[in-house]
XYZ file of C-alpha atoms in Angstrom:
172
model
C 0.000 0.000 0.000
C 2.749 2.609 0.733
C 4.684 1.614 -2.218
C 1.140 2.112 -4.343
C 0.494 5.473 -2.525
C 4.336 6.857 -3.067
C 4.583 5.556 -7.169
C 0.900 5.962 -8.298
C -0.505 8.308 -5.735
C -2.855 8.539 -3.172
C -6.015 8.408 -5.377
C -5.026 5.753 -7.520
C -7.173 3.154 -8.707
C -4.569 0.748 -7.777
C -4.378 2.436 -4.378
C -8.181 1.723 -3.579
C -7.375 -2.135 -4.311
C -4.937 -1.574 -2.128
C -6.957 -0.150 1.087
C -9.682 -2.306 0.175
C -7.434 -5.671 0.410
C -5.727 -4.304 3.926
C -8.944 -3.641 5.207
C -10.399 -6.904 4.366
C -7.764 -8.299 5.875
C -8.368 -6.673 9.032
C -12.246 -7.428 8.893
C -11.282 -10.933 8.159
C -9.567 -10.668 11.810
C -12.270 -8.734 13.302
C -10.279 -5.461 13.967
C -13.192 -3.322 12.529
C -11.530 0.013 13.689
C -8.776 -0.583 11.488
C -10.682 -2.056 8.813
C -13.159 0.909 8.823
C -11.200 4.314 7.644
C -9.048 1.729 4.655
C -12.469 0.809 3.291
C -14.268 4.457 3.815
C -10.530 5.717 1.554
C -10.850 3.220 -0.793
C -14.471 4.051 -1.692
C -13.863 7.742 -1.886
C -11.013 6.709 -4.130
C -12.905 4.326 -5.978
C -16.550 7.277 -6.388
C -13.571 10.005 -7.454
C -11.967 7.248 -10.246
C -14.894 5.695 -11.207
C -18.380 7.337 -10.775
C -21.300 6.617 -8.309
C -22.399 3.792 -10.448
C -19.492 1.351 -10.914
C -19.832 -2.019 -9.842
C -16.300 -1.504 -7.213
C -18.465 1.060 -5.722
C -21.372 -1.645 -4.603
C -18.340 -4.010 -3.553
C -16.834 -0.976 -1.267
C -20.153 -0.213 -0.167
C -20.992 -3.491 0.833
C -17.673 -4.092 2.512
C -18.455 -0.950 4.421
C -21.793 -1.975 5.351
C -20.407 -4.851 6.608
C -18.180 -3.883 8.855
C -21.268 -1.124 10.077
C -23.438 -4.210 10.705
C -20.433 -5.756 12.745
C -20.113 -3.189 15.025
C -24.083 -2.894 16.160
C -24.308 0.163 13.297
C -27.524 -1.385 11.599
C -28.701 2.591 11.362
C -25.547 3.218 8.821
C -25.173 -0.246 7.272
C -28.533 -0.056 5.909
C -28.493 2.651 3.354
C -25.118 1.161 2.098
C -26.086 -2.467 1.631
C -29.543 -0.641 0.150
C -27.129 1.608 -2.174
C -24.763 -1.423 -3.205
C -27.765 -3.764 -4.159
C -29.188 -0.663 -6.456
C -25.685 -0.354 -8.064
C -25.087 -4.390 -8.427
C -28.500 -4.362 -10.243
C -27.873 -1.781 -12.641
C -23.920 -2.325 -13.371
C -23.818 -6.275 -13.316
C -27.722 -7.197 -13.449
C -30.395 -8.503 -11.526
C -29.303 -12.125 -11.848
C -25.680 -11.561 -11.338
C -23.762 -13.551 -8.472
C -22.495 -10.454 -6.914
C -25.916 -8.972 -6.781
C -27.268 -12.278 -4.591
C -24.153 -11.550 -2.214
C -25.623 -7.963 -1.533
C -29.334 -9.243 -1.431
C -27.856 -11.394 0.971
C -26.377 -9.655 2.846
C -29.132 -6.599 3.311
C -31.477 -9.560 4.601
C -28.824 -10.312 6.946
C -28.809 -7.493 8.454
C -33.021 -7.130 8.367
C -32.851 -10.552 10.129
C -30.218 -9.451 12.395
C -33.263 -6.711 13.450
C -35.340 -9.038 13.720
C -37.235 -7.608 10.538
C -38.206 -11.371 9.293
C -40.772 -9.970 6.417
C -38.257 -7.784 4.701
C -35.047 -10.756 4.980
C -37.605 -13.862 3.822
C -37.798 -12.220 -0.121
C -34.071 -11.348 -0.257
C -32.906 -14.246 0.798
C -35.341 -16.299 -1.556
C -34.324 -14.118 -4.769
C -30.789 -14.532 -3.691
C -31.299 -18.632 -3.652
C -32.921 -18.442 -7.121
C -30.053 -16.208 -8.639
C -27.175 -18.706 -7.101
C -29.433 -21.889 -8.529
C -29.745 -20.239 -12.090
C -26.568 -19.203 -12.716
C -24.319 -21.338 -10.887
C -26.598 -24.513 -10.067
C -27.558 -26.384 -6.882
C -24.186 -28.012 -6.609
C -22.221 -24.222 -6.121
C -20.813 -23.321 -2.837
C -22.590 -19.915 -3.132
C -25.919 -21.896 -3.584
C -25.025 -24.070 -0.505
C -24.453 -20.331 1.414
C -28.016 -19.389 0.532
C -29.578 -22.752 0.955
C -28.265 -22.351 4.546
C -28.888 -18.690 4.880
C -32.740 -19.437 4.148
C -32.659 -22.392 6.930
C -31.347 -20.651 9.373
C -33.779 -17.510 8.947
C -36.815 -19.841 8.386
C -35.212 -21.434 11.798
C -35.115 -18.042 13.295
C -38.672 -17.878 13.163
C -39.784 -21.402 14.336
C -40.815 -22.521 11.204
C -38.866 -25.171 10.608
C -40.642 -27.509 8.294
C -39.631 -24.806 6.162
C -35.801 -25.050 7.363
C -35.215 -28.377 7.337
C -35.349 -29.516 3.962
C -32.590 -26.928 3.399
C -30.459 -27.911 5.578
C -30.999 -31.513 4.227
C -29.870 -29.779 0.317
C -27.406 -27.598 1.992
C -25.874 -30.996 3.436
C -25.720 -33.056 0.258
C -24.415 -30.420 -1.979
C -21.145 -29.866 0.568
């Protein structure tokens, strides 16, 4: 990162990857303060080099919203995850991979609230765009198969769960 910062400059693209790796290294060890300001650079990096729309700018977002939602900030993680999923959709599509990851992850965080209604249709869509474009077999299907369980689980209704867990089993 310093050698990026001293030969390309502090608002290079290359820079942002940069930030954006360190701090997902740090989130990856759960030191969110440190995490936090490399991923709020890189997307101010990445909106200057890019434009509000870019698909990088959904994956900063989300990153950012993630670590928000880590720290008990549901009140500031929501607008980004909502933000990132309206990017995804228009840059890579409504049936993209990395547009389930960022419907998944906004129900995550509805679920973490407790908001059951708004996380049941995410998570669903997300399943069907994992199962159409990667099949039943993927590891990112098996993610959402388990996702749904657990939030159908959440809410006692587990016929619902466990035949999810039963697919989410056979395809690992």
């Amino acid at each position: 990162l310093a050698i990026c910062e001293k030969a390309l400059g502090k608002e290079h693209p290359d820079t942002a990857r940069g930030l954006n790796n360190l701090a997902d290294l740090y989130r990856s060890q759960r030191i969110y303060s440190r995490a936090l300001p490399l991923y709020q650079r890189s997307l101010a990096i990445w909106e200057g080099v890019l434009g509000p729309e870019h698909s990088n700018i959904a994956t900063s977002l989300n990153n950012l919203a993630f670590v928000y939602e880590s720290l008990g900030n549901y009140a500031q993680a929501l607008p980004m995850y909502e933000r990132a999923l309206a990017i995804a959709n228009k840059a890579l599509g409504p049936e993209h991979p990395d547009t389930a990851i960022m419907l998944s992850n906004l129900a995550a965080l509805y679920q973490a609230q407790g908001d059951h209604p708004h996380a049941l249709p995410l998570m669903q869509q997300a399943l069907g765009i994992w199962e159409n474009a990667q099949g039943r077999g993927h590891p990112g299907t098996t993610i959402a198969l388990s996702n749904l369980a657990a939030l159908y689980h959440s809410q006692g209704n587990y016929v619902q769960a466990l035949p999810l867990c039963r697919q989410s089993l056979i395809n690992t």
